[in-house]
Short mmCIF file of C-alpha atoms in Angstrom, two decimals:
data_model
loop_
_atom_site.label_atom_id
_atom_site.label_comp_id
_atom_site.label_asym_id
_atom_site.label_seq_id
_atom_site.Cartn_x
_atom_site.Cartn_y
_atom_site.Cartn_z
CA THR A 191 9.56 8.78 -18.99
CA ASN A 192 7.08 6.99 -21.33
CA GLU A 193 3.98 9.13 -21.64
CA ARG A 194 1.49 6.39 -21.47
CA GLU A 195 3.16 4.82 -18.47
CA ALA A 196 3.55 8.17 -16.79
CA ILE A 197 -0.36 9.02 -17.21
CA GLU A 198 -1.26 5.54 -16.08
CA PHE A 199 1.00 5.85 -12.94
CA LEU A 200 -0.53 9.39 -11.99
CA LYS A 201 -4.15 7.92 -12.63
CA PHE A 202 -3.18 4.97 -10.35
CA ALA A 203 -1.83 7.27 -7.59
CA ALA A 204 -5.28 9.31 -7.59
CA GLU A 205 -7.14 5.88 -7.35
CA LYS A 206 -5.14 5.08 -4.33
CA SER A 207 -6.44 8.03 -2.65
CA VAL A 208 -3.41 10.50 -3.27
CA GLU A 209 -5.04 13.81 -3.08
CA PHE A 210 -2.17 16.34 -3.42
CA PHE A 211 0.22 16.59 -6.46
CA ASP A 212 2.97 18.90 -6.43
CA THR A 213 4.82 20.13 -9.59
CA ALA A 214 6.30 23.29 -11.14
CA ASN A 215 6.45 24.99 -14.66
CA VAL A 216 10.29 23.96 -14.86
CA TYR A 217 9.94 20.35 -13.84
CA GLY A 218 10.77 18.69 -17.17
CA LEU A 219 10.61 22.08 -18.71
CA GLY A 220 6.97 21.89 -18.63
CA ARG A 221 6.40 18.19 -19.36
CA ASN A 222 5.67 17.16 -15.94
CA GLU A 223 2.73 19.64 -15.93
CA GLU A 224 1.49 18.41 -19.25
CA LEU A 225 1.48 14.78 -18.08
CA ILE A 226 -0.47 15.91 -14.84
CA GLY A 227 -2.93 17.82 -17.15
CA LYS A 228 -3.50 14.76 -19.21
CA ALA A 229 -3.99 12.40 -16.37
CA LEU A 230 -5.54 14.34 -13.48
CA SER A 231 -7.33 17.67 -14.84
CA ASN A 232 -10.69 16.10 -14.75
CA LYS A 233 -10.20 14.25 -11.45
CA GLU A 234 -12.33 15.24 -8.47
CA ASN A 235 -10.85 15.46 -4.95
CA VAL A 236 -7.47 16.08 -6.40
CA VAL A 237 -5.43 19.21 -5.56
CA ILE A 238 -2.85 20.16 -8.16
CA ALA A 239 -0.27 22.75 -6.90
CA THR A 240 2.40 24.13 -9.19
CA LYS A 241 5.16 26.96 -9.04
CA ALA A 242 6.76 29.79 -10.84
CA GLY A 243 9.86 31.88 -10.24
CA CYS A 244 12.61 29.40 -11.13
CA THR A 245 14.34 29.08 -14.57
CA ARG A 246 16.47 26.25 -16.11
CA PRO A 247 19.19 28.05 -18.14
CA GLY A 248 20.28 25.54 -21.01
CA GLY A 249 17.81 23.07 -19.76
CA VAL A 250 20.05 21.87 -16.97
CA GLY A 251 21.08 24.97 -14.73
CA TRP A 252 18.92 26.56 -12.08
CA GLY A 253 18.23 30.33 -12.10
CA THR A 254 15.40 32.59 -10.59
CA ASP A 255 13.23 35.15 -12.17
CA GLY A 256 10.69 36.76 -9.96
CA ARG A 257 9.56 39.67 -12.14
CA PRO A 258 5.81 40.08 -12.21
CA GLU A 259 5.74 39.78 -16.03
CA HIS A 260 7.47 36.47 -15.81
CA ILE A 261 5.23 35.20 -13.03
CA LYS A 262 2.11 35.92 -15.17
CA LYS A 263 3.45 34.62 -18.43
CA ALA A 264 4.46 31.37 -16.40
CA PHE A 265 0.92 31.17 -14.80
CA GLN A 266 -0.67 31.26 -18.29
CA GLU A 267 1.53 28.60 -19.56
CA SER A 268 1.02 26.40 -16.64
CA LEU A 269 -2.88 26.73 -16.77
CA GLN A 270 -2.96 25.52 -20.31
CA ARG A 271 -0.39 22.63 -19.69
CA LEU A 272 -2.41 21.64 -16.78
CA ASN A 273 -5.77 21.89 -18.62
CA LEU A 274 -7.24 23.93 -15.76
CA LYS A 275 -9.36 27.00 -15.34
CA LYS A 276 -7.97 27.72 -11.94
CA ILE A 277 -5.05 26.76 -9.90
CA PHE A 278 -5.64 25.47 -6.24
CA LEU A 279 -2.34 26.34 -4.92
CA TYR A 280 0.21 28.51 -6.68
CA GLN A 281 3.75 29.02 -5.26
CA LEU A 282 6.40 31.25 -5.63
CA HIS A 283 9.29 28.82 -6.36
CA ALA A 284 12.10 30.79 -4.75
CA PRO A 285 12.93 34.36 -3.88
CA ASP A 286 14.75 36.38 -6.60
CA SER A 287 17.49 38.29 -5.10
CA ARG A 288 17.06 40.89 -7.87
CA ILE A 289 13.36 41.54 -7.18
CA PRO A 290 11.84 42.49 -3.89
CA ILE A 291 9.58 39.74 -2.63
CA LYS A 292 6.68 42.10 -2.52
CA GLU A 293 7.02 42.77 -6.21
CA SER A 294 6.99 39.14 -6.92
CA LEU A 295 3.96 38.32 -4.60
CA LYS A 296 1.88 41.27 -6.09
CA ALA A 297 1.66 39.27 -9.27
CA PHE A 298 0.21 36.16 -7.33
CA LYS A 299 -2.19 38.60 -5.37
CA GLU A 300 -3.46 39.90 -8.87
CA LEU A 301 -3.89 36.61 -10.12
CA LYS A 302 -5.85 35.49 -6.89
CA ASP A 303 -7.92 38.66 -7.06
CA GLU A 304 -8.89 37.75 -10.70
CA GLY A 305 -9.98 34.47 -9.50
CA LEU A 306 -7.49 32.45 -11.15
CA ILE A 307 -5.72 31.22 -7.98
CA GLU A 308 -7.48 29.52 -4.95
CA HIS A 309 -4.45 29.83 -2.43
CA ILE A 310 -0.79 31.23 -2.56
CA GLY A 311 2.28 29.54 -1.27
CA VAL A 312 5.91 30.23 -1.02
CA SER A 313 8.99 27.86 -1.50
CA ASN A 314 12.52 27.91 -0.33
CA PHE A 315 11.75 30.70 2.02
CA SER A 316 13.28 31.75 5.47
CA LEU A 317 10.93 32.61 8.48
CA GLU A 318 11.95 36.28 7.90
CA GLN A 319 10.96 36.09 4.31
CA VAL A 320 7.59 34.14 5.23
CA LYS A 321 6.74 36.97 7.45
CA GLU A 322 7.48 39.56 4.80
CA ALA A 323 5.30 37.64 2.37
CA GLN A 324 2.49 37.59 4.90
CA LYS A 325 2.26 41.34 4.74
CA ILE A 326 1.25 40.97 1.11
CA VAL A 327 -0.69 37.87 0.77
CA ASP A 328 -2.26 35.08 2.85
CA VAL A 329 0.55 32.37 2.86
CA VAL A 330 -1.19 28.95 3.26
CA SER A 331 2.06 26.88 2.64
CA VAL A 332 5.70 26.94 2.75
CA GLN A 333 7.61 24.29 0.51
CA ASN A 334 11.29 23.68 1.79
CA HIS A 335 13.88 21.04 1.70
CA PHE A 336 13.33 18.88 4.86
CA ASN A 337 14.27 15.44 6.12
CA ILE A 338 15.85 13.75 9.24
CA ALA A 339 19.36 14.79 7.88
CA HIS A 340 18.36 18.21 6.82
CA LYS A 341 16.24 19.84 9.53
CA TRP A 342 17.39 23.56 9.84
CA ASP A 343 13.89 24.71 9.66
CA GLU A 344 13.05 23.15 13.04
CA LYS A 345 14.85 25.91 14.84
CA ASP A 346 12.28 28.61 14.11
CA LEU A 347 10.43 28.21 10.96
CA LEU A 348 8.51 25.05 11.66
CA PRO A 349 7.42 26.21 15.21
CA TYR A 350 5.95 29.35 13.67
CA LEU A 351 4.25 27.52 10.79
CA THR A 352 2.65 25.06 13.37
CA LYS A 353 1.43 27.93 15.50
CA GLU A 354 0.00 29.74 12.43
CA ASN A 355 -1.40 26.49 10.97
CA ILE A 356 0.54 26.83 7.88
CA ALA A 357 1.13 23.73 5.69
CA TYR A 358 4.87 22.81 5.42
CA LEU A 359 5.46 20.91 2.25
CA CYS A 360 8.75 18.92 2.58
CA TYR A 361 10.75 18.24 -0.54
CA PHE A 362 13.44 15.68 -0.62
CA PRO A 363 11.77 14.04 2.47
CA LEU A 364 13.78 10.80 1.63
CA GLY A 365 16.94 12.69 1.01
CA SER A 366 16.87 11.56 -2.72
CA GLY A 367 16.73 8.12 -1.44
CA ARG A 368 20.07 8.37 0.29
CA LEU A 369 18.49 7.98 3.86
CA LEU A 370 17.04 4.56 3.04
CA LYS A 371 20.39 3.26 2.87
CA ASN A 372 21.58 4.37 6.14
CA SER A 373 22.25 1.22 8.21
CA LYS A 374 20.79 2.54 11.42
CA ILE A 375 17.52 3.76 9.75
CA ILE A 376 17.35 0.31 8.44
CA GLU A 377 17.74 -1.24 11.90
CA ILE A 378 15.07 0.81 13.39
CA ALA A 379 12.74 0.14 10.45
CA GLN A 380 13.31 -3.68 11.00
CA SER A 381 12.72 -3.58 14.74
CA LEU A 382 9.24 -2.10 14.06
CA SER A 383 8.46 -4.21 11.05
CA PHE A 384 8.41 -0.91 8.79
CA THR A 385 10.35 0.06 5.84
CA PRO A 386 13.13 2.65 5.86
CA SER A 387 11.01 5.04 3.67
CA GLN A 388 7.87 4.67 6.19
CA ILE A 389 10.32 5.31 9.14
CA VAL A 390 11.68 8.66 7.43
CA LEU A 391 8.22 9.84 6.39
CA SER A 392 6.42 9.10 9.64
CA TRP A 393 9.18 10.96 11.43
CA ILE A 394 8.27 14.21 9.80
CA THR A 395 4.58 13.71 10.25
CA THR A 396 4.68 12.54 13.82
CA ARG A 397 6.80 15.55 14.75
CA TRP A 398 5.21 18.23 12.82
CA PRO A 399 1.43 18.35 12.50
CA THR A 400 1.11 20.72 9.63
CA ALA A 401 3.95 18.91 7.51
CA ILE A 402 3.09 17.10 4.34
CA PRO A 403 6.03 15.26 2.90
CA ILE A 404 6.12 15.10 -1.02
CA PRO A 405 8.02 12.05 -1.92
CA GLY A 406 8.58 11.46 -5.71
CA THR A 407 8.47 7.99 -7.30
CA SER A 408 7.63 6.32 -10.41
CA LYS A 409 7.16 2.80 -9.01
CA LYS A 410 3.75 1.66 -7.93
CA GLU A 411 5.06 -0.56 -5.07
CA HIS A 412 7.12 2.53 -3.59
CA LEU A 413 3.95 4.77 -3.85
CA ILE A 414 1.95 2.07 -1.95
CA GLU A 415 4.73 1.83 0.80
CA ASN A 416 5.07 5.47 0.95
CA LEU A 417 1.31 5.94 1.44
CA LYS A 418 1.06 3.63 4.47
CA ALA A 419 3.44 5.86 6.45
CA ALA A 420 0.59 8.20 6.90
CA ASP A 421 -1.00 5.82 9.16
CA ILE A 422 2.19 5.44 11.41
CA LYS A 423 2.73 7.50 14.37
CA LEU A 424 6.01 6.84 15.86
CA PRO A 425 6.40 6.64 19.73
CA ASP A 426 8.55 9.30 21.66
CA ASN A 427 11.48 6.91 22.20
CA ILE A 428 11.80 6.19 18.44
CA ILE A 429 11.57 9.93 17.63
CA LYS A 430 14.42 10.64 19.99
CA LYS A 431 16.51 7.84 18.64
CA ILE A 432 16.10 9.08 15.04
CA ASP A 433 16.68 12.75 16.26
CA SER A 434 19.94 11.53 17.38
CA LEU A 435 21.21 10.16 14.16
CA PHE A 436 22.17 13.47 12.51
#
């Protein structure tokens, strides 16, 4: 992505009242954080969240590194790229099967105790892992893969987060765009004079009060289209119809 265009787009999003920007130290191998830092670090009323705990071997693969020393090093690098003195929401990107969750989160707790983190979140966690994390830190958010075709978290995690008033950040809420091509979703959207993306996003927010979808886009028209979904509350019969699709 062209840097000037990316920075302009991020500023445009903030001007359109987008308040929450999610990133990670491995997105673009750090470049995503750099762009956000250049565009938004001096913006008021903007929440920037980032993550640590994943790696990109060779720049293309995916791995995990939950060692406390890795977390703290990644944090300092993120802080510098984002041009911030404090990170509002810092998330453990994924559990590392080689490192106990409590060891990884101790690094987060220490950073918070030092006043460098406002809030702590976790990502790619099960309900059991969330409960384990809560024994160590105050978990304010869980970021998992969730959409109308990928809704395993509805069984136990989402009811628990709703009860605990913990934010649920949904990544891939549009199914990487695949859901927008589904003929039945298109049909439902047309019947209500909405777009497929608005239907897919509002299904999440109507069903789950603490859910915050985080769709990604680089086009202004898609951003505006997605933002309008926040004002849509789908009726029960439409919710049931969408539920039955997958």
